[in-house]
Amino acid sequence: MGNGLDKRIERFMNWMKREQIELALITTPTNVYYLTGFYTNPHERFMGLFLTVTGDVFLIVPELDKNQAIEKSGLSSVLGYSDSEGPDFIIEKMVQVNRNTRMGIEQGNINYKTVLWLQRLLQVENFLDLESGFNELRLIKDETEIKFLQEAAHFADRAVEIGIQSLKIGKSELEIIAEIEYQLKKQGIERMSFDTMVLTGKKSALPHGKPGKDKIQEGDFVLFDLGVVFNGYCSDISRTVVMGTPSEEQRKIYTIVKQAQQMAINAVKPNISIKQIDLSARNYISKAGYGEYFIHRTGHGLGLDVHEYPSIHEKNEGILKEGMVFTIEPGIYVPQVGGVRIEDDVIVTRNGVRVLTSFTKELIQIGM
Amino acid sequence: MGNGLDKRIERFMNWMKREQIELALITTPTNVYYLTGFYTNPHERFMGLFLTVTGDVFLIVPELDKNQAIEKSGLSSVLGYSDSEGPDFIIEKMVQVNRNTRMGIEQGNINYKTVLWLQRLLQVENFLDLESGFNELRLIKDETEIKFLQEAAHFADRAVEIGIQSLKIGKSELEIIAEIEYQLKKQGIERMSFDTMVLTGKKSALPHGKPGKDKIQEGDFVLFDLGVVFNGYCSDISRTVVMGTPSEEQRKIYTIVKQAQQMAINAVKPNISIKQIDLSARNYISKAGYGEYFIHRTGHGLGLDVHEYPSIHEKNEGILKEGMVFTIEPGIYVPQVGGVRIEDDVIVTRNGVRVLTSFTKELIQIGM
């Protein structure tokens, strides 16, 4: 395998040992990728990585993924099954369990039908949850991961730049999105981290707004929120610009968000409690009189998933550690006026913080 | 509600009666949309439509979806919950069950963690599966659905046209995809039915190939497989063209697939067995000597999901009925040479068939 992947499996097995889990079945594509380097989404077909606490590792995949799985994972034990036979026979042959075996699955990512099938096949009655093991492992990013996250962040910067360059009075939100994704695809990007968001005017005040045919007008805030996937790793950036000259209130709101976001970034360093980052931004916005309009947490972890641990909210008593990667994205949303959100991706370093996204945060006035 | 949606709920309740299911909890976004007209994907948040066999209907949604849910569904009972309180309290208050209640869920679409939570909350021990109820209901499309499917098919035709117009020696597969999706987004299309596929040269012989930076070369087959979502309904079309003058073998393969596809279309009418459609194409291809290169079923149902019932394969003894909608997409894939697939969406009419997609199936030679 190489690339430190053996080590990831070893660390996961150590976690299993601590939790007294004898057998783990991993079916979530990102977790299989995390441990093996092989990614596929087999949709309705079964794919499973089996690990035993005694050190056995084998991967079961649909026959048509087998060659790729061997090549990418370097695992010595990859087993393929055809559509006509299904995976049942292989699993029964490979897996030795009884009804009391302490077996773990990813409870939040496996459907009930699959669980019922496993119960019939293996006679195991209860399944433990592997989620906290993966949360723990994936929380701290290693060098390879940071390289990919940095690259994803570069493309996010580029995406915002494309979007801003294509802004024009009368164009629709969907047209701007089309332009961004077109240019990125041409540069070889296959996938965005989530549905690209461009919201204009009053809609910028809706954190869950849906882009549509709404046309950009003079005086609008235009809010971008988007991300790019690079080698499986996600970026996530938000920037807000104004069409023409900002009103006094627009300028005021923008300046508060920008300052709040910077204060949260400045707070980042190892060994503080996570809530302090949220509170740095939140207290500043509250003191400026806009507390009621900052209606979400300050950020979320980032990695193979665009939302993962840690969650940057005001009640998270957890401790910040070197190698954690997350977003910092305070916002102010004034109904009927508009919203501003500024978001960067950051990594906790030994002594402080490194910001992965780098697109300017000065207030850009389009057409001025 | 109107738009015949009351009727859909009524029909579903009749199915529940027949199956002796007292209470149904529906959480799949497309099924909730099918029964209510309201669509949202609440991701990790809970959304559930509860139906009792005695006629009660209520929908539980995250607070931020509530207004939209009321507006779109017209249901008199829509209940919202905040993130801080969660849905538990509302469910406990609204749902009267005991451990023997015959309660149904969508086993294949609900994760195990949610099931464990429901078991704790409601004390129900076993959950029945609602899947066959939805398969039965959604199998026959009504007038509104057919209108949307037809519109989705028009956009699929348009997408292929855009793709073909942008073909050029030296461009990559990803560039062509970018062009297609850019133009569609500009026309207001928000979503494709699945990842758009453009495969060139030898890669056209891989039914599960992944588009990349491969460049289009003289003499290549270029295979398009894509679909568009319109008002929630999916289309799915494939066309194959050749760059320049086709070789004799390319022309031969193309002609066989085209003829086989037409024969399968011609076979469609109510009250025949479904396998006959598959066999019409399969037997023709086999007699032409390419049977071993036609390695998948002839088609699949189409609707709110891009793969649904009926499955058009050679062992499906089911009976074709008026209002069924599916794809017809035979193909021949010769390793190291290339592949051809031609796919249309069709609906079974009272007397025969209507083809929803209409882009030409003559062999197009690019640059000739």
XYZ file of C-alpha atoms in Angstrom:
736
model
C 0.000 0.000 0.000
C 2.531 2.624 1.079
C 1.578 6.280 1.459
C 0.991 5.745 5.134
C -2.177 3.769 4.495
C -0.961 0.688 6.384
C -0.592 3.003 9.323
C -4.172 4.174 9.046
C -5.423 0.594 9.125
C -3.137 -0.106 12.058
C -4.480 2.904 13.939
C -8.046 1.848 13.210
C -7.306 -1.652 14.507
C -5.882 -0.125 17.659
C -9.115 1.773 18.108
C -11.040 -1.497 17.614
C -8.910 -3.109 20.281
C -9.675 -0.343 22.757
C -13.399 -0.608 21.995
C -13.276 -4.418 22.070
C -14.642 -4.685 18.543
C -13.598 -8.002 17.026
C -14.757 -7.466 13.460
C -15.450 -4.274 11.509
C -17.345 -4.013 8.246
C -16.749 -0.701 6.483
C -19.059 0.189 3.605
C -18.926 3.988 3.323
C -16.935 4.828 0.175
C -14.971 7.674 1.796
C -13.957 5.513 4.751
C -12.897 2.664 2.468
C -10.877 5.213 0.494
C -9.376 6.618 3.687
C -8.095 3.217 4.757
C -7.149 1.716 1.383
C -6.690 4.443 -1.242
C -9.380 2.845 -3.401
C -12.532 4.842 -4.115
C -15.707 3.675 -5.740
C -19.369 4.327 -5.222
C -20.966 1.015 -6.120
C -24.499 2.434 -5.639
C -26.947 -0.408 -4.995
C -24.216 -3.042 -5.207
C -22.392 -4.192 -2.074
C -18.820 -3.167 -1.270
C -17.275 -3.928 2.096
C -13.890 -3.756 3.770
C -13.598 -6.311 6.574
C -11.035 -5.848 9.333
C -10.485 -8.171 12.258
C -8.852 -7.093 15.458
C -6.308 -9.853 14.911
C -5.052 -8.176 11.755
C -6.970 -9.698 8.840
C -7.962 -7.343 6.036
C -10.062 -8.144 2.983
C -12.119 -6.151 0.563
C -15.191 -7.435 -1.271
C -16.199 -5.568 -4.431
C -18.384 -6.049 -7.508
C -16.416 -7.952 -10.141
C -16.179 -4.923 -12.409
C -14.351 -2.942 -9.748
C -11.918 -5.707 -8.859
C -8.918 -4.816 -11.017
C -9.056 -1.190 -10.053
C -9.444 -2.133 -6.386
C -6.335 -4.309 -6.488
C -4.331 -1.656 -8.295
C -5.338 1.266 -6.093
C -5.422 -0.442 -2.702
C -2.464 -2.750 -3.046
C -4.317 -5.091 -0.680
C -3.385 -8.726 -1.063
C -6.940 -9.855 -0.461
C -9.494 -8.354 -2.855
C -12.461 -10.541 -3.750
C -14.864 -9.859 -6.593
C -18.394 -11.196 -7.028
C -20.578 -11.270 -10.121
C -24.082 -9.829 -10.278
C -25.573 -13.266 -10.737
C -23.955 -14.883 -7.670
C -23.905 -11.864 -5.362
C -21.559 -11.415 -2.392
C -23.325 -13.813 0.038
C -21.182 -16.851 -0.643
C -17.872 -15.004 -0.296
C -18.930 -13.342 2.934
C -20.085 -16.614 4.457
C -16.805 -18.248 3.503
C -14.545 -15.439 4.700
C -16.255 -14.282 7.862
C -16.193 -16.409 11.005
C -18.654 -15.042 13.536
C -21.327 -16.132 15.938
C -24.278 -14.327 17.420
C -22.202 -12.855 20.207
C -19.378 -11.537 18.057
C -18.719 -7.877 18.749
C -19.062 -6.656 15.185
C -19.077 -3.001 14.142
C -20.711 -1.271 11.163
C -21.273 2.356 10.223
C -24.779 2.691 11.651
C -25.473 6.109 10.151
C -24.385 5.145 6.650
C -25.745 1.662 6.125
C -29.372 1.113 5.212
C -31.704 -1.051 7.243
C -32.241 -3.527 4.426
C -28.520 -4.273 4.320
C -28.489 -4.710 8.099
C -31.363 -7.205 7.944
C -29.485 -9.110 5.232
C -26.303 -9.189 7.343
C -28.254 -10.382 10.364
C -29.677 -13.280 8.354
C -26.353 -14.085 6.707
C -24.071 -13.895 9.755
C -26.512 -14.563 12.598
C -25.066 -11.570 14.429
C -27.801 -9.914 16.456
C -26.483 -6.486 17.354
C -24.047 -4.280 15.566
C -21.867 -1.702 17.272
C -21.162 1.666 15.673
C -17.805 2.473 14.071
C -18.551 6.158 13.624
C -16.574 7.492 16.551
C -13.516 5.531 15.419
C -13.524 7.250 12.057
C -14.296 10.625 13.596
C -11.271 10.231 15.796
C -8.941 9.038 13.048
C -9.999 11.460 10.372
C -10.007 14.446 12.726
C -6.250 14.983 12.447
C -5.019 15.362 8.891
C -1.678 13.980 7.782
C 0.726 15.522 5.285
C -0.795 13.909 2.199
C -4.259 15.032 3.208
C -3.092 18.582 3.834
C -1.510 18.677 0.386
C -4.796 17.671 -1.224
C -6.810 20.091 0.930
C -4.446 22.907 -0.041
C -4.874 22.065 -3.707
C -8.661 21.944 -3.351
C -8.517 25.359 -1.670
C -6.486 26.801 -4.563
C -9.170 25.697 -6.978
C -11.828 27.238 -4.725
C -9.977 30.563 -4.933
C -9.887 30.187 -8.686
C -13.612 29.388 -8.788
C -14.519 32.555 -6.912
C -12.317 34.551 -9.232
C -14.092 33.111 -12.281
C -17.466 33.822 -10.730
C -16.610 37.413 -9.907
C -15.184 38.019 -13.359
C -18.390 36.830 -14.964
C -20.724 39.014 -12.872
C -22.881 41.433 -14.829
C -26.149 43.248 -14.223
C -28.979 41.206 -15.753
C -27.253 37.810 -15.645
C -28.928 35.118 -13.551
C -27.505 33.232 -10.592
C -27.596 30.004 -12.632
C -25.644 31.597 -15.461
C -22.833 32.554 -13.107
C -22.757 29.032 -11.674
C -22.661 27.588 -15.179
C -19.663 29.779 -15.999
C -17.757 28.752 -12.859
C -18.297 25.032 -13.312
C -17.581 25.189 -17.036
C -14.186 26.772 -16.503
C -13.295 24.367 -13.693
C -14.314 21.302 -15.687
C -12.132 22.513 -18.513
C -9.268 22.569 -16.030
C -9.922 18.950 -15.138
C -12.017 19.327 -11.990
C -14.584 16.537 -11.937
C -16.707 17.382 -8.956
C -17.750 20.247 -6.683
C -17.936 19.590 -2.906
C -21.658 20.547 -2.922
C -24.138 22.382 -5.154
C -22.496 25.684 -6.017
C -24.326 28.610 -4.490
C -24.601 32.074 -5.991
C -27.285 34.225 -4.372
C -28.096 37.787 -5.305
C -29.907 40.691 -3.645
C -32.375 39.782 -0.903
C -31.677 36.086 -1.476
C -28.153 36.552 -0.123
C -29.861 36.805 3.284
C -31.005 33.156 3.043
C -28.261 30.786 4.264
C -30.217 27.919 2.656
C -31.339 29.842 -0.439
C -31.493 28.049 -3.766
C -29.935 29.653 -6.849
C -32.332 30.229 -9.699
C -33.147 32.500 -12.587
C -33.085 35.615 -10.384
C -31.204 38.346 -12.161
C -28.388 40.374 -10.667
C -29.306 44.002 -10.111
C -27.474 47.216 -9.341
C -26.787 47.517 -5.626
C -27.119 43.774 -4.908
C -24.912 41.820 -2.623
C -23.830 38.691 -4.515
C -22.851 35.847 -2.217
C -20.711 32.930 -3.443
C -20.464 29.686 -1.489
C -18.742 26.811 -3.233
C -16.104 24.141 -3.026
C -14.025 21.865 -5.179
C -13.036 18.230 -4.727
C -9.383 17.381 -5.341
C -8.254 13.754 -4.966
C -11.325 13.199 -2.808
C -10.674 16.160 -0.498
C -13.098 19.075 -0.231
C -12.672 22.816 -0.056
C -15.363 25.320 0.903
C -15.166 29.081 0.418
C -17.580 32.019 0.665
C -17.101 35.531 -0.580
C -19.605 38.390 -0.915
C -19.284 41.285 -3.361
C -21.517 44.243 -4.192
C -22.814 45.378 -7.562
C -21.828 49.014 -7.823
C -21.473 51.324 -4.863
C -22.431 49.825 -1.486
C -24.975 51.573 0.697
C -23.818 52.671 4.093
C -25.498 49.681 5.728
C -23.966 47.251 3.259
C -20.533 48.638 3.933
C -21.115 48.461 7.650
C -22.291 44.856 7.633
C -19.450 43.795 5.375
C -16.834 45.401 7.587
C -18.226 43.746 10.711
C -18.239 40.275 9.132
C -14.744 40.734 7.754
C -13.405 41.825 11.123
C -15.262 39.048 12.990
C -13.912 36.444 10.595
C -10.361 37.717 11.057
C -10.717 37.619 14.830
C -11.826 34.003 14.693
C -8.842 33.140 12.493
C -6.509 34.944 14.870
C -7.856 32.892 17.764
C -6.830 29.574 16.233
C -3.972 27.722 17.924
C -3.521 24.296 19.520
C -4.848 23.519 22.979
C -7.590 26.135 23.248
C -11.217 25.055 23.499
C -13.017 24.919 20.164
C -15.865 27.150 21.324
C -13.404 30.043 21.687
C -13.133 30.290 17.907
C -16.892 30.560 17.545
C -17.113 33.057 20.376
C -14.387 35.281 18.926
C -16.559 35.930 15.884
C -19.894 35.791 17.687
C -19.061 38.223 20.468
C -17.699 40.739 17.987
C -20.847 40.594 15.858
C -23.070 40.792 18.934
C -21.277 43.837 20.281
C -21.691 45.479 16.884
C -25.451 44.962 17.300
C -25.998 42.208 14.723
C -25.971 39.161 16.985
C -29.514 38.120 16.099
C -28.567 38.021 12.409
C -25.687 35.551 12.832
C -27.855 32.462 12.836
C -25.465 29.560 12.368
C -22.267 28.098 13.809
C -18.916 29.619 12.834
C -17.644 26.600 10.942
C -17.255 22.876 10.389
C -14.501 20.371 9.818
C -13.387 19.618 6.283
C -11.799 16.595 4.681
C -13.122 13.731 2.576
C -16.542 15.045 3.551
C -17.448 18.676 3.273
C -18.997 18.514 6.731
C -17.033 16.556 9.293
C -15.517 17.033 12.720
C -14.777 19.317 14.498
C -17.948 21.413 14.663
C -17.056 25.018 15.449
C -19.947 26.078 17.655
C -20.246 28.009 20.882
C -20.847 24.973 23.062
C -18.065 22.727 21.794
C -15.802 22.176 24.792
C -13.405 20.026 22.764
C -9.766 20.977 22.483
C -8.227 22.230 19.257
C -5.307 20.122 18.032
C -2.579 20.483 15.444
C -3.713 19.033 12.105
C -7.411 19.834 12.430
C -8.865 21.462 9.324
C -12.092 23.447 9.304
C -13.946 26.436 7.915
C -14.377 29.829 9.542
C -17.472 31.443 8.093
C -19.381 33.961 10.157
C -22.198 35.836 8.433
C -24.820 38.509 8.964
C -28.185 38.065 7.261
C -30.629 40.957 7.378
C -33.993 39.895 5.948
C -35.126 41.990 2.981
C -31.739 43.717 2.887
C -29.186 41.035 2.163
C -26.480 38.917 3.656
C -22.723 38.744 3.892
C -20.686 35.626 4.614
C -16.916 35.336 4.415
C -15.424 31.882 4.676
C -11.920 30.476 4.668
C -10.492 27.007 5.209
C -7.845 26.820 7.908
C -5.506 24.277 9.418
C -4.235 24.289 12.976
C -0.432 24.359 12.920
C 2.036 23.738 15.710
C 2.050 27.374 16.744
C -1.137 28.799 15.310
C -2.968 28.714 12.041
C -2.470 28.496 8.292
C -5.215 29.768 5.996
C -5.620 27.532 2.943
C -7.913 29.774 0.887
C -6.420 33.074 -0.173
C -8.827 35.041 -2.330
C -8.997 38.682 -1.223
C -11.455 39.707 1.483
C -11.491 43.408 0.616
C -14.975 44.536 -0.422
C -15.096 44.220 -4.199
C -17.398 46.662 -5.996
C -18.300 45.281 -9.398
C -18.310 47.734 -12.277
C -16.714 50.490 -10.250
C -53.568 19.640 -2.681
C -55.113 19.192 -6.138
C -53.123 17.889 -9.097
C -54.269 14.386 -8.314
C -52.026 14.138 -5.279
C -54.903 13.333 -2.888
C -55.525 10.396 -5.137
C -51.961 9.182 -4.835
C -52.198 9.226 -1.031
C -55.532 7.446 -1.252
C -54.053 4.762 -3.486
C -51.119 4.333 -1.143
C -53.490 3.963 1.805
C -55.399 1.308 -0.126
C -52.145 -0.556 -0.616
C -51.482 -0.259 3.141
C -54.916 -1.720 3.821
C -54.241 -4.713 1.583
C -50.879 -5.287 3.276
C -52.363 -4.710 6.741
C -49.916 -1.897 7.468
C -51.384 0.400 10.107
C -48.819 3.175 10.035
C -46.338 4.229 7.359
C -43.359 6.513 7.823
C -41.997 7.826 4.523
C -38.601 9.507 4.581
C -37.258 9.214 1.026
C -37.421 12.699 -0.542
C -38.704 11.450 -3.923
C -41.499 9.424 -2.300
C -42.516 12.361 -0.106
C -42.555 14.502 -3.261
C -44.577 11.879 -5.112
C -47.289 11.878 -2.451
C -47.309 15.570 -1.471
C -45.727 17.717 -4.184
C -43.153 18.988 -1.675
C -39.492 18.218 -2.306
C -36.570 18.755 -0.011
C -33.423 16.870 0.796
C -32.870 17.655 4.474
C -29.567 15.708 4.544
C -28.736 14.712 8.118
C -31.919 16.296 9.487
C -35.101 14.231 9.875
C -38.083 14.615 7.545
C -40.995 12.195 7.671
C -44.457 11.830 6.211
C -46.698 9.751 8.460
C -49.801 8.052 7.068
C -52.235 5.929 9.027
C -54.480 3.387 7.440
C -57.405 5.250 8.979
C -56.635 8.342 6.924
C -54.419 10.576 9.049
C -51.647 12.432 7.234
C -48.957 14.597 8.760
C -45.551 15.788 7.706
C -42.678 16.584 10.075
C -39.933 18.851 8.713
C -37.047 20.976 9.982
C -38.369 24.401 10.952
C -36.591 26.091 8.048
C -38.500 23.971 5.537
C -41.901 24.470 7.151
C -43.304 27.385 5.141
C -42.280 25.871 1.857
C -43.696 22.502 2.900
C -47.077 24.048 3.715
C -47.136 26.001 0.472
C -46.103 23.159 -1.819
C -47.948 20.269 -0.183
C -51.167 22.014 0.789
C -51.322 19.528 3.684
C -53.257 20.802 6.675
C -50.876 19.166 9.095
C -47.242 20.212 8.694
C -45.139 20.317 11.849
C -41.757 21.988 12.138
C -39.051 21.335 14.728
C -36.029 23.420 15.629
C -32.473 22.090 15.663
C -32.246 22.537 19.408
C -35.393 20.538 20.295
C -35.265 17.954 17.494
C -38.254 15.969 16.203
C -38.562 13.485 19.102
C -41.186 15.360 21.077
C -43.482 15.940 18.086
C -43.255 12.323 16.990
C -44.033 11.013 20.469
C -47.027 13.328 20.678
C -48.412 12.598 17.227
C -47.772 8.886 16.845
C -49.794 6.339 18.813
C -48.225 2.922 18.520
C -47.284 -0.073 20.589
C -44.718 -2.784 20.092
C -47.053 -4.842 17.933
C -48.134 -2.073 15.624
C -47.648 -3.034 11.991
C -45.548 -0.080 10.978
C -43.829 0.313 7.599
C -40.671 2.185 6.624
C -38.540 2.288 3.484
C -35.998 -0.337 4.551
C -33.612 0.262 1.665
C -33.506 4.025 2.119
C -33.388 4.571 5.845
C -30.156 4.215 7.749
C -29.737 1.858 10.667
C -29.053 4.646 13.140
C -32.436 6.190 12.373
C -34.101 2.793 12.794
C -32.478 2.301 16.218
C -33.680 5.774 17.201
C -37.240 4.977 16.058
C -37.188 1.675 17.949
C -36.229 3.473 21.148
C -38.696 6.316 20.589
C -41.737 4.295 19.543
C -41.019 0.904 21.132
C -41.906 -0.740 17.825
C -39.796 -3.863 17.373
C -40.033 -4.740 13.724
C -40.618 -2.583 10.723
C -42.221 -3.779 7.515
C -41.000 -2.587 4.124
C -42.949 -0.037 2.066
C -40.832 -0.494 -1.058
C -43.196 -2.683 -3.023
C -46.029 -0.223 -2.407
C -44.096 2.584 -4.024
C -42.849 0.350 -6.822
C -46.448 -0.540 -7.612
C -47.749 3.031 -7.436
C -44.947 4.724 -9.279
C -44.821 2.083 -12.007
C -47.702 3.605 -13.974
C -47.229 7.260 -14.820
C -50.133 9.699 -14.856
C -50.644 12.624 -17.233
C -48.710 15.158 -15.175
C -45.762 12.820 -14.850
C -45.742 12.095 -18.569
C -45.712 15.828 -19.298
C -42.635 16.275 -17.106
C -40.907 13.190 -18.542
C -41.536 14.479 -22.061
C -40.044 17.844 -21.144
C -37.003 16.157 -19.556
C -36.577 14.130 -22.756
C -36.656 17.297 -24.909
C -33.811 18.718 -22.858
C -31.893 15.455 -23.240
C -32.202 15.777 -27.019
C -30.953 19.334 -26.730
C -28.032 18.216 -24.557
C -26.867 15.663 -27.111
C -27.121 18.284 -29.832
C -24.930 20.677 -27.826
C -22.430 17.922 -27.167
C -22.198 16.897 -30.798
C -21.836 20.489 -31.949
C -18.909 21.002 -29.611
C -16.970 17.897 -30.701
C -13.522 18.557 -32.098
C -10.337 16.533 -32.506
C -8.066 17.238 -29.515
C -10.769 18.305 -27.071
C -11.114 16.208 -23.922
C -14.155 14.293 -22.706
C -14.409 16.633 -19.720
C -14.408 19.692 -21.967
C -17.373 18.389 -23.939
C -19.252 17.648 -20.692
C -18.473 21.145 -19.428
C -19.922 22.626 -22.615
C -23.131 20.579 -22.388
C -23.815 21.391 -18.755
C -22.913 25.059 -19.214
C -25.457 25.529 -21.980
C -28.160 23.629 -20.084
C -27.597 25.586 -16.883
C -27.927 28.784 -18.878
C -31.305 27.500 -20.031
C -32.399 27.019 -16.430
C -31.684 23.313 -15.935
C -30.515 22.794 -12.359
C -29.594 19.160 -12.293
C -28.571 16.223 -14.483
C -30.112 12.786 -13.798
C -26.611 11.325 -13.237
C -22.989 12.205 -14.000
C -22.869 13.068 -17.679
C -20.869 10.536 -19.652
C -18.827 11.277 -22.741
C -16.418 8.481 -23.683
C -14.115 8.502 -26.647
C -12.217 5.857 -28.602
C -11.512 2.601 -26.787
C -13.187 3.964 -23.664
C -16.538 3.894 -25.454
C -16.328 0.121 -24.983
C -16.566 0.501 -21.187
C -20.199 0.755 -20.059
C -18.939 1.991 -16.668
C -16.084 4.122 -18.017
C -15.273 7.394 -16.346
C -14.813 10.536 -18.441
C -11.457 12.208 -18.067
C -8.852 14.220 -19.858
C -8.650 11.727 -22.745
C -8.588 13.607 -26.008
C -10.842 12.926 -28.958
C -9.006 11.498 -31.943
C -9.726 10.941 -35.609
C -11.659 7.726 -36.130
C -12.977 7.527 -32.536
C -16.448 6.527 -31.583
C -17.729 9.150 -29.131
C -20.467 7.839 -26.870
C -22.831 10.192 -25.028
C -24.954 8.993 -22.116
C -26.758 11.673 -20.135
C -30.036 12.839 -18.703
C -31.757 15.935 -17.434
C -34.063 16.435 -14.462
C -37.227 18.457 -15.098
C -39.615 19.090 -12.182
C -38.062 16.100 -10.467
C -38.448 13.730 -13.432
C -35.468 12.155 -15.174
C -34.571 11.553 -18.784
C -31.774 9.303 -20.062
C -30.419 9.243 -23.593
C -27.430 7.685 -25.372
C -26.090 8.436 -28.808
C -22.843 7.421 -30.467
C -21.127 9.320 -33.279
C -17.883 8.816 -35.148
C -15.037 11.286 -35.702
C -14.492 11.307 -39.444
C -15.127 8.347 -41.704
C -16.167 5.142 -39.930
C -14.251 1.935 -40.541
C -16.169 -0.949 -41.988
C -16.458 -2.598 -38.575
C -17.639 0.616 -36.924
C -20.343 1.034 -39.539
C -21.376 -2.593 -39.125
C -21.618 -2.424 -35.341
C -23.529 0.836 -35.475
C -26.052 -0.501 -37.948
C -26.687 -3.628 -35.869
C -27.274 -1.648 -32.668
C -29.533 0.812 -34.443
C -31.611 -1.976 -35.950
C -31.752 -3.938 -32.670
C -32.874 -0.838 -30.796
C -35.615 -0.181 -33.346
C -36.839 -3.758 -33.108
C -37.114 -3.476 -29.328
C -39.088 -0.237 -29.698
C -41.368 -1.857 -32.250
C -42.081 -4.694 -29.831
C -43.530 -2.392 -27.169
C -47.279 -2.628 -26.568
C -49.496 -3.394 -23.579
C -49.998 -6.941 -22.317
C -46.843 -8.580 -23.671
C -44.249 -9.922 -21.263
C -41.458 -7.504 -20.458
C -38.703 -9.934 -21.408
C -39.917 -9.842 -25.017
C -38.566 -6.308 -25.371
C -35.155 -7.372 -24.184
C -35.194 -10.453 -26.369
C -36.146 -8.480 -29.483
C -32.882 -6.567 -29.264
C -30.796 -9.408 -27.836
C -31.752 -12.019 -30.386
C -31.048 -9.660 -33.249
C -27.595 -8.808 -31.906
C -26.837 -12.474 -31.232
C -27.809 -13.527 -34.729
C -25.541 -10.813 -36.098
C -22.692 -12.480 -34.165
C -22.192 -9.864 -31.435
C -24.186 -11.458 -28.611
C -21.192 -11.771 -26.297
C -20.587 -8.016 -26.581
C -24.061 -6.986 -25.421
C -23.328 -7.278 -21.724
C -26.200 -5.531 -19.960
C -29.987 -5.485 -19.847
C -31.921 -3.622 -22.544
C -33.338 -0.951 -20.270
C -34.751 0.284 -16.984
C -37.758 2.209 -15.746
C -37.580 5.961 -15.521
C -39.394 8.502 -13.352
C -38.445 10.412 -10.223
C -35.453 8.081 -10.102
C -33.288 7.438 -13.094
C -33.386 3.718 -12.328
C -36.750 2.376 -11.262
C -39.220 -0.315 -12.270
C -39.723 -2.053 -14.642
C -36.363 -3.666 -15.351
C -36.152 -4.632 -19.016
C -34.186 -7.862 -18.858
C -34.502 -11.249 -20.480
C -35.931 -12.991 -17.439
C -38.592 -10.459 -16.450
C -41.880 -12.329 -16.808
C -43.888 -9.263 -15.773
C -46.534 -7.836 -18.072
C -46.143 -4.521 -19.844
C -48.884 -2.010 -19.040
C -50.059 1.296 -20.441
C -48.308 4.198 -18.692
C -45.008 2.433 -17.995
C -41.973 4.519 -18.956
C -38.515 3.059 -19.535
C -35.334 3.201 -21.566
C -34.401 1.015 -24.522
C -30.635 0.969 -24.825
C -28.929 -2.010 -26.398
C -25.205 -1.720 -27.037
C -22.243 -3.564 -28.486
C -18.870 -3.137 -26.799
C -15.823 -4.570 -28.503
C -12.764 -4.309 -26.247
C -9.889 -2.318 -27.779
C -12.126 -1.262 -30.672
C -14.985 0.719 -29.172
C -18.612 0.649 -28.262
C -21.950 1.804 -29.554
C -25.051 2.374 -27.465
C -28.281 3.940 -28.659
C -30.883 4.776 -26.042
C -34.352 6.277 -26.104
C -37.003 6.826 -23.449
C -40.383 5.338 -24.297
C -43.861 5.189 -22.848
C -46.331 2.364 -23.330
C -49.507 3.777 -24.872
C -52.933 2.191 -25.236
C -52.050 0.691 -28.590
C -48.282 0.632 -28.674
C -45.470 2.989 -27.907
C -44.506 6.660 -27.924
C -40.826 7.573 -28.042
C -40.063 10.582 -25.845
C -36.521 11.302 -27.048
C -36.204 12.290 -30.676
C -32.608 13.109 -31.569
C -31.616 11.450 -34.857
C -30.225 7.923 -34.829
C -28.550 8.128 -38.239
C -24.787 7.658 -37.930
C -23.310 11.135 -37.630
C -19.792 11.575 -38.977
C -18.164 14.591 -37.381
C -16.167 16.847 -39.667
C -17.374 15.153 -42.851
